[in-house]
Amino acid sequence: MLRASDHILTVRQMQAAEQALIDAGGTNEQLMQIAGKGAAEWVWRIAAGRSVTVLCGPGNNGGDGYVIAEVLRQRGLVVSVVAPADPVSAAAQNARASYHGHIQDNYRKAQADILVDCLFGTGLSRGLSNELVEMLEELASWHDFVIAVDLPSGVDSDNGALLSGIPHYDLTIALGAWKWAHWIMPAAQYMGSRQLVPIGIDASNEADFTTPRLLSKPRFDAPNAAAHKYSRGLVAIVAGDMPGAAQLAAKAAMRGGAGYVKILTGGRQLDAPSELVVDSRPLSEALSDERISALVAGPGLGTGARSQQVLEIVLNWPRDIPTVLDADALNLIGKVDWPPPSERTFVLTPHSGELAQLRSAFEPPDTKGPLASKVHHTIELDWMTDATIVAKGPDTIIFNRDLGMAIAPPASSWLSVAGTGDVLAGIIASRLATGADPFVAACDGVWLHGRAARLAGGITGKPFTASELAGRVAQAYAACL
Ligand SMILES: NC(=O)C1=CN([C@@H]2O[C@H](COP(=O)(O)OP(=O)(O)OC[C@H]3O[C@@H](n4cnc5c(N)ncnc54)[C@H](OP(=O)(O)O)[C@@H]3O)[C@@H](O)[C@H]2O)[C@@H](O)CC1
Ligand SMILES: [K+]
């Protein structure tokens, strides 16, 4: 399920949303009070009586900082402000005038427990000077807990690039709406945990087809009383040179909602566990089963001549069997022609290397824009293929130009192990088989995969195998019932 409050905005959209509030009778000062007080609640909870340094810059982010400092001061915390530049906007000047606490003239004397970075937010237009980078680094190093207000000072809000060096934060408090940098690499890895403080803007008013939402937990129903295995959907997994990958995808698909999963070996013999159904007829014959409602091709497929023939059959199959293409299937596109536009439903799940290979296969015009190149490349690939794209990584992007864009919060870094992509392909196919549209199926699949990884890692976040991951999909599914 994607919530309207989870829209991720550009700076321009954010400014338009703020302007709409001002046009409706609000003022910058009121917005700053709401934002600063909302952020102060988080700092207050974290500080739990400890002392706080607030680093205030010249813009409205600095203005928020003065509001935060005054709220905490009035509640009795030991607060000091470090202000390397005077406020320039009227709202920030008013906020400073309303702050009645201590202003530290030498930042090296600011030795508190909590650091609140209000140096720059969405108005950052270039990297920080060396002096400011050094100040931020030093302050961060001698405070126990470091909080960024709206954004860490030094990141480009729209594309997540680091314009200058930044420390690692323990918490980032987003004001009004999520920005791209909160969820897109490289900036996303510096944010620590993230909290959103509402300030009354309606982010959905600013959304267009490239405005993503943050992925949130889906909701599923248990099968109805009349359900049987075929009505719940039949997933077929095409096995290739390395059939273990197909078995992993099948293990995951069996736990992702579909009622029936089988492996198509295309005439090869396969020793599979008894719980797996193996169809070893020639592929064209096996695919003629009208009950198949989703297909996976690519995991363990191989890249030789036989694998190419298999992919040709899959890509050009005349009936719309919604199909997830992963791994070797993605690597073979280019050698095997992409089919002409049709009613077929494809979901492509490239990681960064496969995304680059697909770009070289399709040679899209090199679009440059304000967003991260991964975002532009994902959009391009959707246009070239008419497929739903799941661009995997620590900042997984799911995109279908007619259905929407979502970004997944970072999942366990232990997912960086062989076979986890096969598991994801199996789960997405399972969701497709139940009748979900390709965008929803991809979102559901990515969410279940991330949750299964958390369950497989346990409370200590230990390493896990892809098979253990697949085994946890049912538990992840149960959380959505
Ligand atoms: N609008 C609203 O109603 C609300 C906004 N809110 C808050 O405002 C924040 C956005 O505020 P903002 O637009 O004033 O930008 P902000 O990031 O504070 O800094 C801009 C200043 O910094 C300067 N500057 C830039 N880069 C620099 C550099 N590298 N080194 C040195 N200077 C640099 C730049 O000057 P210039 O680029 O012109 O040289 C300008 O003076 C937003 O993140 C949120 O926290 C909330 O309170 C909710 C209501
Ligand atoms: K900041």
Coordinates of C-alpha atoms and ligand atoms in Angstrom, one line a residue:
M1 CA 0.0 0.0 0.0
L2 CA 1.3 3.4 -0.9
R3 CA 0.2 6.3 1.4
A4 CA -0.4 9.8 0.1
S5 CA 1.7 11.2 3.0
D6 CA 4.7 9.3 1.7
H7 CA 5.2 11.3 -1.5
I8 CA 8.9 12.2 -2.1
L9 CA 9.2 15.8 -3.4
T10 CA 11.8 17.8 -5.3
V11 CA 12.8 21.2 -3.9
R12 CA 10.7 22.9 -6.6
Q13 CA 7.6 20.9 -5.6
M14 CA 8.3 21.6 -1.9
Q15 CA 8.5 25.3 -2.6
A16 CA 5.3 25.1 -4.5
A17 CA 3.6 23.2 -1.7
E18 CA 4.8 25.8 0.8
Q19 CA 3.7 28.6 -1.4
A20 CA 0.2 27.1 -1.6
L21 CA -0.1 27.3 2.1
I22 CA 1.1 30.9 2.1
D23 CA -1.4 31.7 -0.6
A24 CA -4.1 30.2 1.5
G25 CA -3.3 32.7 4.3
G26 CA -0.3 31.3 6.1
T27 CA 3.0 33.0 6.6
N28 CA 6.6 31.8 6.5
E29 CA 6.9 32.6 10.2
Q30 CA 4.0 30.3 11.0
L31 CA 5.4 27.5 8.8
M32 CA 8.8 27.9 10.5
Q33 CA 7.2 27.7 14.0
I34 CA 5.3 24.5 13.0
A35 CA 8.4 22.9 11.5
G36 CA 10.7 24.0 14.3
K37 CA 8.4 22.9 17.1
G38 CA 7.7 19.6 15.4
A39 CA 11.4 19.0 15.1
A40 CA 12.0 20.1 18.6
E41 CA 9.7 17.4 19.9
W42 CA 12.0 14.8 18.4
V43 CA 15.2 16.5 19.8
W44 CA 13.5 16.7 23.2
R45 CA 12.7 13.0 23.3
I46 CA 16.2 12.0 22.1
A47 CA 18.0 14.5 24.5
A48 CA 16.1 13.2 27.5
G49 CA 17.6 16.0 29.7
R50 CA 21.0 16.1 28.0
S51 CA 22.6 19.3 26.6
V52 CA 22.2 20.4 23.0
T53 CA 24.1 22.4 20.5
V54 CA 22.1 23.8 17.6
L55 CA 24.2 24.8 14.5
C56 CA 22.3 27.5 12.7
G57 CA 22.9 28.7 9.1
P58 CA 21.8 31.8 7.3
G59 CA 18.6 30.6 5.6
N60 CA 15.3 29.2 6.8
N61 CA 16.9 25.9 7.9
G62 CA 18.8 28.1 10.3
G63 CA 15.5 29.8 11.3
D64 CA 14.1 26.3 12.2
G65 CA 17.2 25.9 14.4
Y66 CA 16.5 29.1 16.4
V67 CA 12.9 27.9 17.0
I68 CA 14.1 24.5 18.1
A69 CA 16.7 26.1 20.4
E70 CA 14.1 28.3 22.0
V71 CA 11.6 25.5 22.6
L72 CA 14.3 23.4 24.3
R73 CA 15.6 26.3 26.3
Q74 CA 12.1 27.1 27.6
R75 CA 11.8 23.4 28.7
G76 CA 14.9 23.7 30.8
L77 CA 17.6 22.0 28.6
V78 CA 21.1 23.4 28.5
V79 CA 21.2 24.8 24.9
S80 CA 23.7 26.8 22.9
V81 CA 23.6 28.0 19.4
V82 CA 26.5 28.1 17.0
A83 CA 25.8 30.5 14.1
P84 CA 28.6 30.9 11.6
A85 CA 26.5 33.4 9.6
D86 CA 23.7 35.8 10.5
P87 CA 20.2 35.0 9.3
V88 CA 19.3 36.5 5.9
S89 CA 15.6 35.8 5.5
A90 CA 13.0 37.8 7.4
A91 CA 11.5 34.6 8.9
A92 CA 14.9 33.4 10.1
Q93 CA 15.8 36.9 11.5
N94 CA 12.5 36.9 13.5
A95 CA 13.2 33.4 14.8
R96 CA 16.6 34.5 15.9
A97 CA 15.2 37.6 17.6
S98 CA 12.8 35.3 19.5
Y99 CA 15.6 33.1 20.8
H100 CA 16.7 34.3 24.2
G101 CA 19.4 31.8 24.9
H102 CA 23.2 31.6 24.6
I103 CA 25.0 32.1 21.3
Q104 CA 28.5 30.5 21.2
D105 CA 31.0 32.7 19.5
N106 CA 33.6 29.9 19.2
Y107 CA 32.3 26.6 17.9
R108 CA 35.1 24.8 19.6
K109 CA 33.6 25.7 23.0
A110 CA 30.4 23.9 22.0
Q111 CA 30.8 20.7 24.0
A112 CA 27.2 19.3 24.5
D113 CA 25.7 15.8 24.1
I114 CA 23.4 16.3 21.1
L115 CA 24.2 18.2 17.9
V116 CA 21.3 19.6 15.8
D117 CA 22.5 20.5 12.3
C118 CA 20.4 23.4 11.0
L119 CA 23.1 24.8 8.8
F120 CA 21.5 24.3 5.4
G121 CA 18.4 22.5 4.1
T122 CA 16.8 22.5 0.7
G123 CA 18.3 25.9 -0.2
L124 CA 21.9 24.5 -0.4
S125 CA 23.2 25.6 -3.8
R126 CA 26.8 24.4 -3.7
G127 CA 29.2 22.5 -1.5
L128 CA 30.2 24.0 1.8
S129 CA 33.5 25.9 2.2
N130 CA 36.3 23.9 3.8
E131 CA 35.9 25.9 7.0
L132 CA 32.2 24.9 7.3
V133 CA 32.9 21.2 6.4
E134 CA 35.6 21.2 9.1
M135 CA 33.3 22.8 11.6
L136 CA 30.5 20.3 10.9
E137 CA 32.9 17.3 11.1
E138 CA 34.5 18.4 14.3
L139 CA 31.2 19.2 16.0
A140 CA 29.7 15.9 14.9
S141 CA 32.8 14.1 16.2
W142 CA 32.5 15.3 19.8
H143 CA 28.7 15.1 20.2
D144 CA 27.2 11.8 21.2
F145 CA 24.2 12.0 18.9
V146 CA 23.9 13.9 15.7
I147 CA 20.6 15.1 14.2
A148 CA 20.0 16.6 10.8
V149 CA 17.0 18.9 10.4
D150 CA 15.4 18.5 7.1
L151 CA 18.6 17.3 5.4
P152 CA 22.3 16.8 6.4
S153 CA 24.1 20.0 5.4
G154 CA 26.0 19.2 2.2
V155 CA 23.6 17.0 0.2
D156 CA 21.7 17.8 -3.0
S157 CA 18.1 17.4 -2.0
D158 CA 17.0 16.3 -5.5
N159 CA 19.5 13.8 -6.5
G160 CA 21.2 12.6 -3.3
A161 CA 24.7 13.7 -4.3
L162 CA 27.1 14.8 -1.7
L163 CA 28.1 18.4 -2.6
S164 CA 30.7 18.3 0.2
G165 CA 31.8 15.9 2.9
I166 CA 29.2 15.2 5.6
P167 CA 29.3 13.2 8.8
H168 CA 27.1 10.2 9.6
Y169 CA 23.9 11.2 11.3
D170 CA 21.9 9.3 13.9
L171 CA 18.6 10.8 13.0
T172 CA 17.3 13.0 10.1
I173 CA 14.0 14.9 10.7
A174 CA 12.3 15.6 7.3
L175 CA 10.1 18.7 7.4
G176 CA 6.8 18.7 5.6
A177 CA 7.6 15.9 3.1
W178 CA 10.3 13.4 2.2
K179 CA 12.9 14.7 -0.3
W180 CA 14.7 12.4 -2.7
A181 CA 18.0 12.6 -0.8
H182 CA 16.4 10.9 2.2
W183 CA 16.1 7.7 0.2
I184 CA 18.5 7.9 -2.8
M185 CA 22.2 6.9 -2.6
P186 CA 24.7 8.1 -1.8
A187 CA 23.0 10.6 0.6
A188 CA 20.6 8.0 2.0
Q189 CA 23.4 6.1 3.8
Y190 CA 24.3 9.1 6.0
M191 CA 20.8 9.8 7.3
G192 CA 20.5 7.4 10.2
S193 CA 16.9 6.7 11.1
R194 CA 14.4 9.1 9.5
Q195 CA 11.3 10.8 10.8
L196 CA 8.8 13.0 9.0
V197 CA 7.3 16.0 10.7
P198 CA 4.1 17.2 9.0
I199 CA 3.8 20.9 8.6
G200 CA 0.4 21.0 6.9
I201 CA 1.4 20.8 3.2
D202 CA -0.4 18.5 0.9
A203 CA 2.3 16.8 -1.0
S204 CA -0.1 14.9 -3.3
N205 CA -1.1 18.3 -4.9
E206 CA 2.4 18.6 -6.3
A207 CA 2.8 15.0 -7.5
D208 CA 3.3 14.0 -11.1
F209 CA 4.1 10.7 -12.8
T210 CA 7.8 10.8 -11.6
T211 CA 6.9 11.7 -8.0
P212 CA 7.6 8.5 -6.1
R213 CA 6.1 7.4 -2.9
L214 CA 7.9 5.6 -0.1
L215 CA 7.1 1.9 -0.1
S216 CA 5.0 0.9 2.8
K217 CA 3.5 -2.4 4.1
P218 CA 1.0 -4.0 1.7
R219 CA -2.3 -5.4 2.9
F220 CA -3.4 -8.9 1.7
D221 CA -6.5 -11.0 2.3
A222 CA -6.5 -14.7 3.1
P223 CA -7.9 -16.8 0.2
N224 CA -11.7 -16.9 0.2
A225 CA -13.5 -20.0 1.3
A226 CA -14.1 -21.1 -2.3
A227 CA -10.5 -20.7 -3.4
H228 CA -8.5 -23.5 -4.9
K229 CA -4.9 -23.8 -6.0
Y230 CA -5.6 -22.6 -9.6
S231 CA -7.8 -19.7 -8.6
R232 CA -5.0 -18.5 -6.4
G233 CA -2.7 -18.4 -9.5
L234 CA -0.1 -20.7 -11.1
V235 CA 3.5 -19.5 -11.3
A236 CA 5.8 -21.3 -13.8
I237 CA 9.6 -20.9 -13.4
V238 CA 11.8 -21.5 -16.4
A239 CA 14.9 -23.5 -15.3
G240 CA 18.2 -23.3 -17.2
D241 CA 21.8 -24.3 -16.9
M242 CA 21.8 -23.8 -13.1
P243 CA 18.5 -25.1 -11.9
G244 CA 19.2 -24.3 -8.2
A245 CA 18.3 -20.7 -9.0
A246 CA 14.9 -21.7 -10.4
Q247 CA 14.3 -23.8 -7.3
L248 CA 15.1 -20.8 -5.1
A249 CA 12.6 -18.6 -7.1
A250 CA 10.0 -21.4 -6.8
K251 CA 10.5 -21.7 -3.0
A252 CA 9.9 -18.0 -2.6
A253 CA 6.9 -18.0 -5.1
M254 CA 5.2 -20.8 -3.1
R255 CA 5.2 -18.4 -0.1
G256 CA 4.1 -15.2 -1.9
G257 CA 0.4 -15.9 -2.3
A258 CA 0.1 -18.1 -5.5
G259 CA -1.6 -21.4 -5.1
Y260 CA 0.6 -23.5 -7.4
V261 CA 4.2 -23.3 -8.5
K262 CA 5.9 -25.4 -11.0
I263 CA 9.4 -25.5 -12.7
L264 CA 9.6 -25.9 -16.4
T265 CA 12.8 -27.7 -17.4
G266 CA 12.3 -27.7 -21.2
G267 CA 13.1 -31.4 -21.5
R268 CA 16.0 -31.5 -18.9
Q269 CA 15.9 -33.8 -16.0
L270 CA 15.8 -32.2 -12.5
D271 CA 16.1 -33.7 -9.1
A272 CA 13.8 -31.4 -7.1
P273 CA 12.5 -31.7 -3.6
S274 CA 9.1 -33.5 -3.5
E275 CA 7.2 -30.2 -2.7
L276 CA 8.2 -28.8 -6.1
V277 CA 6.2 -29.8 -9.2
V278 CA 8.5 -30.3 -12.3
D279 CA 7.2 -30.1 -15.8
S280 CA 9.9 -31.5 -18.1
R281 CA 8.0 -31.2 -21.4
P282 CA 9.5 -29.1 -24.2
L283 CA 9.0 -25.4 -23.2
S284 CA 6.5 -24.5 -25.9
E285 CA 4.3 -27.4 -24.9
A286 CA 4.6 -26.6 -21.1
L287 CA 3.8 -22.9 -21.7
S288 CA 0.6 -23.9 -23.5
D289 CA -1.0 -24.7 -20.1
E290 CA -3.6 -21.9 -20.0
R291 CA -3.7 -22.0 -16.2
I292 CA -0.2 -20.5 -16.0
S293 CA -0.8 -16.9 -14.7
A294 CA 2.8 -15.7 -14.2
L295 CA 6.2 -16.7 -15.4
V296 CA 9.8 -16.2 -14.2
A297 CA 12.7 -16.4 -16.6
G298 CA 16.3 -15.6 -16.0
P299 CA 17.5 -17.1 -12.7
G300 CA 20.2 -19.7 -13.6
L301 CA 19.2 -19.5 -17.2
G302 CA 22.7 -19.3 -18.6
T303 CA 23.7 -17.3 -21.7
G304 CA 24.5 -19.9 -24.3
A305 CA 22.6 -20.7 -27.6
R306 CA 20.0 -22.9 -25.8
S307 CA 19.3 -20.2 -23.2
Q308 CA 18.8 -17.6 -26.0
Q309 CA 16.3 -19.9 -27.6
V310 CA 14.4 -20.3 -24.4
L311 CA 14.3 -16.5 -23.9
E312 CA 13.1 -16.0 -27.5
I313 CA 10.2 -18.3 -26.8
V314 CA 9.4 -16.5 -23.5
L315 CA 9.6 -13.0 -24.9
N316 CA 7.4 -13.8 -28.0
W317 CA 4.9 -16.1 -26.3
P318 CA 1.5 -15.0 -27.9
R319 CA -0.6 -15.1 -24.7
D320 CA -0.1 -12.4 -22.1
I321 CA 1.5 -14.4 -19.3
P322 CA 2.8 -11.7 -16.9
T323 CA 6.5 -12.4 -16.8
V324 CA 9.4 -11.4 -14.5
L325 CA 12.7 -11.3 -16.2
D326 CA 15.8 -11.3 -14.0
A327 CA 19.5 -12.2 -14.1
D328 CA 20.6 -14.0 -17.3
A329 CA 17.4 -13.0 -19.1
L330 CA 18.4 -9.4 -18.7
N331 CA 22.0 -10.1 -19.8
L332 CA 20.7 -11.7 -22.9
I333 CA 18.5 -8.8 -24.0
G334 CA 20.4 -7.3 -26.9
K335 CA 21.5 -10.7 -28.2
V336 CA 17.9 -11.7 -28.2
D337 CA 15.7 -9.0 -29.7
W338 CA 13.2 -7.3 -27.5
P339 CA 9.7 -8.0 -28.8
P340 CA 7.7 -5.3 -30.6
P341 CA 5.0 -3.5 -28.5
S342 CA 2.2 -5.9 -27.5
E343 CA -0.2 -6.6 -24.7
R344 CA 2.4 -8.6 -22.8
T345 CA 3.2 -7.7 -19.2
F346 CA 6.9 -7.7 -18.3
V347 CA 8.6 -6.8 -15.0
L348 CA 12.4 -6.3 -15.3
T349 CA 14.4 -6.6 -12.1
P350 CA 18.0 -5.3 -12.9
H351 CA 20.6 -4.5 -10.3
S352 CA 23.0 -1.7 -11.2
G353 CA 25.2 -3.8 -13.5
E354 CA 22.2 -5.2 -15.4
L355 CA 20.7 -1.7 -15.6
A356 CA 23.9 -0.6 -17.3
Q357 CA 23.9 -3.6 -19.7
L358 CA 20.3 -2.9 -20.6
R359 CA 21.1 0.7 -21.4
S360 CA 23.8 -0.4 -23.7
A361 CA 21.4 -2.9 -25.4
F362 CA 18.7 -0.2 -26.0
E363 CA 21.0 2.8 -26.4
P364 CA 18.5 5.4 -25.1
P365 CA 19.2 9.1 -25.7
D366 CA 21.3 10.3 -22.8
T367 CA 18.8 12.3 -20.8
K368 CA 20.3 14.5 -18.1
G369 CA 18.1 16.0 -15.5
P370 CA 18.0 17.2 -11.9
L371 CA 17.3 13.7 -10.4
A372 CA 19.9 10.9 -9.7
S373 CA 21.1 9.2 -12.9
K374 CA 19.7 5.9 -11.6
V375 CA 16.2 7.5 -11.6
H376 CA 16.6 8.8 -15.2
H377 CA 17.9 5.4 -16.3
T378 CA 15.0 3.6 -14.8
I379 CA 12.5 5.9 -16.5
E380 CA 14.3 5.5 -19.8
L381 CA 14.2 1.7 -19.6
D382 CA 10.5 1.8 -18.9
W383 CA 10.0 3.9 -22.1
M384 CA 12.2 1.6 -24.2
T385 CA 10.6 -1.6 -23.0
D386 CA 7.1 -0.8 -21.9
A387 CA 7.9 -2.9 -18.9
T388 CA 7.6 -2.3 -15.1
I389 CA 11.2 -1.7 -13.8
V390 CA 12.5 -2.7 -10.4
A391 CA 16.0 -1.1 -10.3
K392 CA 17.5 -3.0 -7.3
G393 CA 20.0 -1.8 -4.8
P394 CA 20.1 -0.1 -1.4
D395 CA 17.7 2.5 -3.0
T396 CA 15.4 0.2 -5.0
I397 CA 13.2 2.1 -7.5
I398 CA 10.0 0.6 -8.9
F399 CA 8.6 2.4 -11.9
N400 CA 5.8 2.0 -14.4
R401 CA 5.0 5.3 -16.2
D402 CA 1.2 4.6 -16.2
L403 CA 1.1 3.1 -12.7
G404 CA 3.5 5.0 -10.6
M405 CA 6.9 5.2 -8.9
A406 CA 8.0 3.9 -5.5
I407 CA 11.2 3.9 -3.6
A408 CA 11.9 1.2 -1.1
P409 CA 13.5 2.1 2.3
P410 CA 17.0 0.4 2.6
A411 CA 16.8 -3.3 3.4
S412 CA 19.3 -5.5 5.2
S413 CA 22.8 -5.2 3.7
W414 CA 23.0 -9.0 4.2
L415 CA 20.9 -9.3 1.0
S416 CA 24.1 -8.8 -0.9
V417 CA 24.5 -12.6 -1.2
A418 CA 24.0 -14.9 -4.2
G419 CA 20.4 -16.0 -4.9
T420 CA 18.5 -13.2 -3.2
G421 CA 17.5 -11.8 -6.6
D422 CA 16.1 -15.2 -7.6
V423 CA 14.0 -15.0 -4.4
L424 CA 12.7 -11.5 -5.3
A425 CA 11.8 -12.6 -8.8
G426 CA 9.8 -15.6 -7.4
I427 CA 7.9 -13.4 -5.0
I428 CA 7.0 -10.8 -7.6
A429 CA 5.8 -13.6 -9.9
S430 CA 3.7 -15.0 -7.1
R431 CA 2.0 -11.6 -6.6
L432 CA 1.4 -11.3 -10.4
A433 CA -0.2 -14.7 -10.4
T434 CA -2.7 -13.6 -7.8
G435 CA -3.8 -10.9 -10.3
A436 CA -2.0 -7.8 -8.9
D437 CA -1.0 -5.3 -11.6
P438 CA 2.7 -5.3 -12.4
F439 CA 3.4 -2.1 -10.3
V440 CA 1.6 -3.4 -7.3
A441 CA 3.1 -6.8 -7.7
A442 CA 6.6 -5.3 -7.8
C443 CA 5.9 -3.1 -4.8
D444 CA 4.5 -6.0 -2.8
G445 CA 7.4 -8.2 -3.8
V446 CA 10.1 -5.7 -2.8
W447 CA 8.4 -5.1 0.5
L448 CA 8.0 -8.8 1.3
H449 CA 11.6 -9.4 0.3
G450 CA 12.8 -6.6 2.6
R451 CA 10.7 -7.9 5.5
A452 CA 11.8 -11.5 4.9
A453 CA 15.5 -10.3 5.0
R454 CA 14.8 -8.7 8.4
L455 CA 13.2 -11.8 9.7
A456 CA 16.1 -14.0 8.3
G457 CA 18.7 -11.7 9.9
G458 CA 16.9 -11.9 13.3
I459 CA 17.3 -9.3 16.0
T460 CA 21.1 -9.4 15.8
G461 CA 21.0 -8.8 12.0
K462 CA 23.1 -12.0 11.3
P463 CA 24.0 -13.2 7.8
F464 CA 21.6 -15.6 6.0
T465 CA 21.4 -17.6 2.8
A466 CA 19.0 -17.1 0.0
S467 CA 17.3 -20.3 0.9
E468 CA 16.7 -19.1 4.5
L469 CA 15.4 -15.8 3.0
A470 CA 12.9 -17.7 0.8
G471 CA 11.8 -19.7 3.8
R472 CA 10.9 -16.4 5.6
V473 CA 8.6 -15.1 2.9
A474 CA 5.5 -16.7 4.5
Q475 CA 6.2 -15.0 7.8
A476 CA 6.6 -11.7 6.0
Y477 CA 3.4 -12.4 4.2
A478 CA 1.6 -13.1 7.5
A479 CA 2.5 -9.6 8.7
C480 CA 0.3 -8.2 5.8
L481 CA -2.9 -10.2 6.6
Ligands
LIG1 N1 10.0 28.0 2.9 C1 9.3 27.8 4.1 O1 8.3 28.4 4.3 C2 9.8 26.8 5.0 C3 11.1 26.3 5.0 N2 11.6 25.5 5.9 C4 13.0 25.3 6.1 O2 13.7 26.1 5.2 C5 14.7 25.4 4.5 C6 14.9 26.0 3.2 O3 15.3 27.3 3.5 P1 16.1 28.2 2.5 O4 15.5 28.1 1.2 O5 16.2 29.5 3.1 O6 17.5 27.4 2.4 P2 18.6 27.0 3.5 O7 19.0 25.6 3.1 O8 18.2 27.4 4.8 O9 19.9 27.9 3.0 C7 19.8 28.9 2.1 C8 20.8 30.0 2.4 O10 22.1 29.4 2.4 C9 22.9 30.0 1.4 N3 23.8 29.0 0.9 C10 23.4 28.0 0.1 N4 24.4 27.1 -0.1 C11 25.5 27.6 0.6 C12 26.8 27.2 0.8 N5 27.3 26.1 0.2 N6 27.6 27.9 1.5 C13 27.1 29.1 2.1 N7 25.9 29.5 2.0 C14 25.1 28.8 1.2 C15 22.0 30.7 0.5 O11 22.6 31.8 -0.1 P3 23.0 31.8 -1.6 O12 22.9 30.5 -2.2 O13 22.1 32.8 -2.2 O14 24.4 32.3 -1.5 C16 20.9 31.1 1.4 O15 21.2 32.3 2.1 C17 14.1 24.0 4.5 O16 15.1 23.0 4.3 C18 13.5 23.9 5.9 O17 14.5 23.6 6.8 C19 10.8 25.1 7.1 O18 11.0 26.0 8.1 C20 9.3 25.1 6.7 C21 8.9 26.4 6.1
K2 K 20.4 20.7 8.0

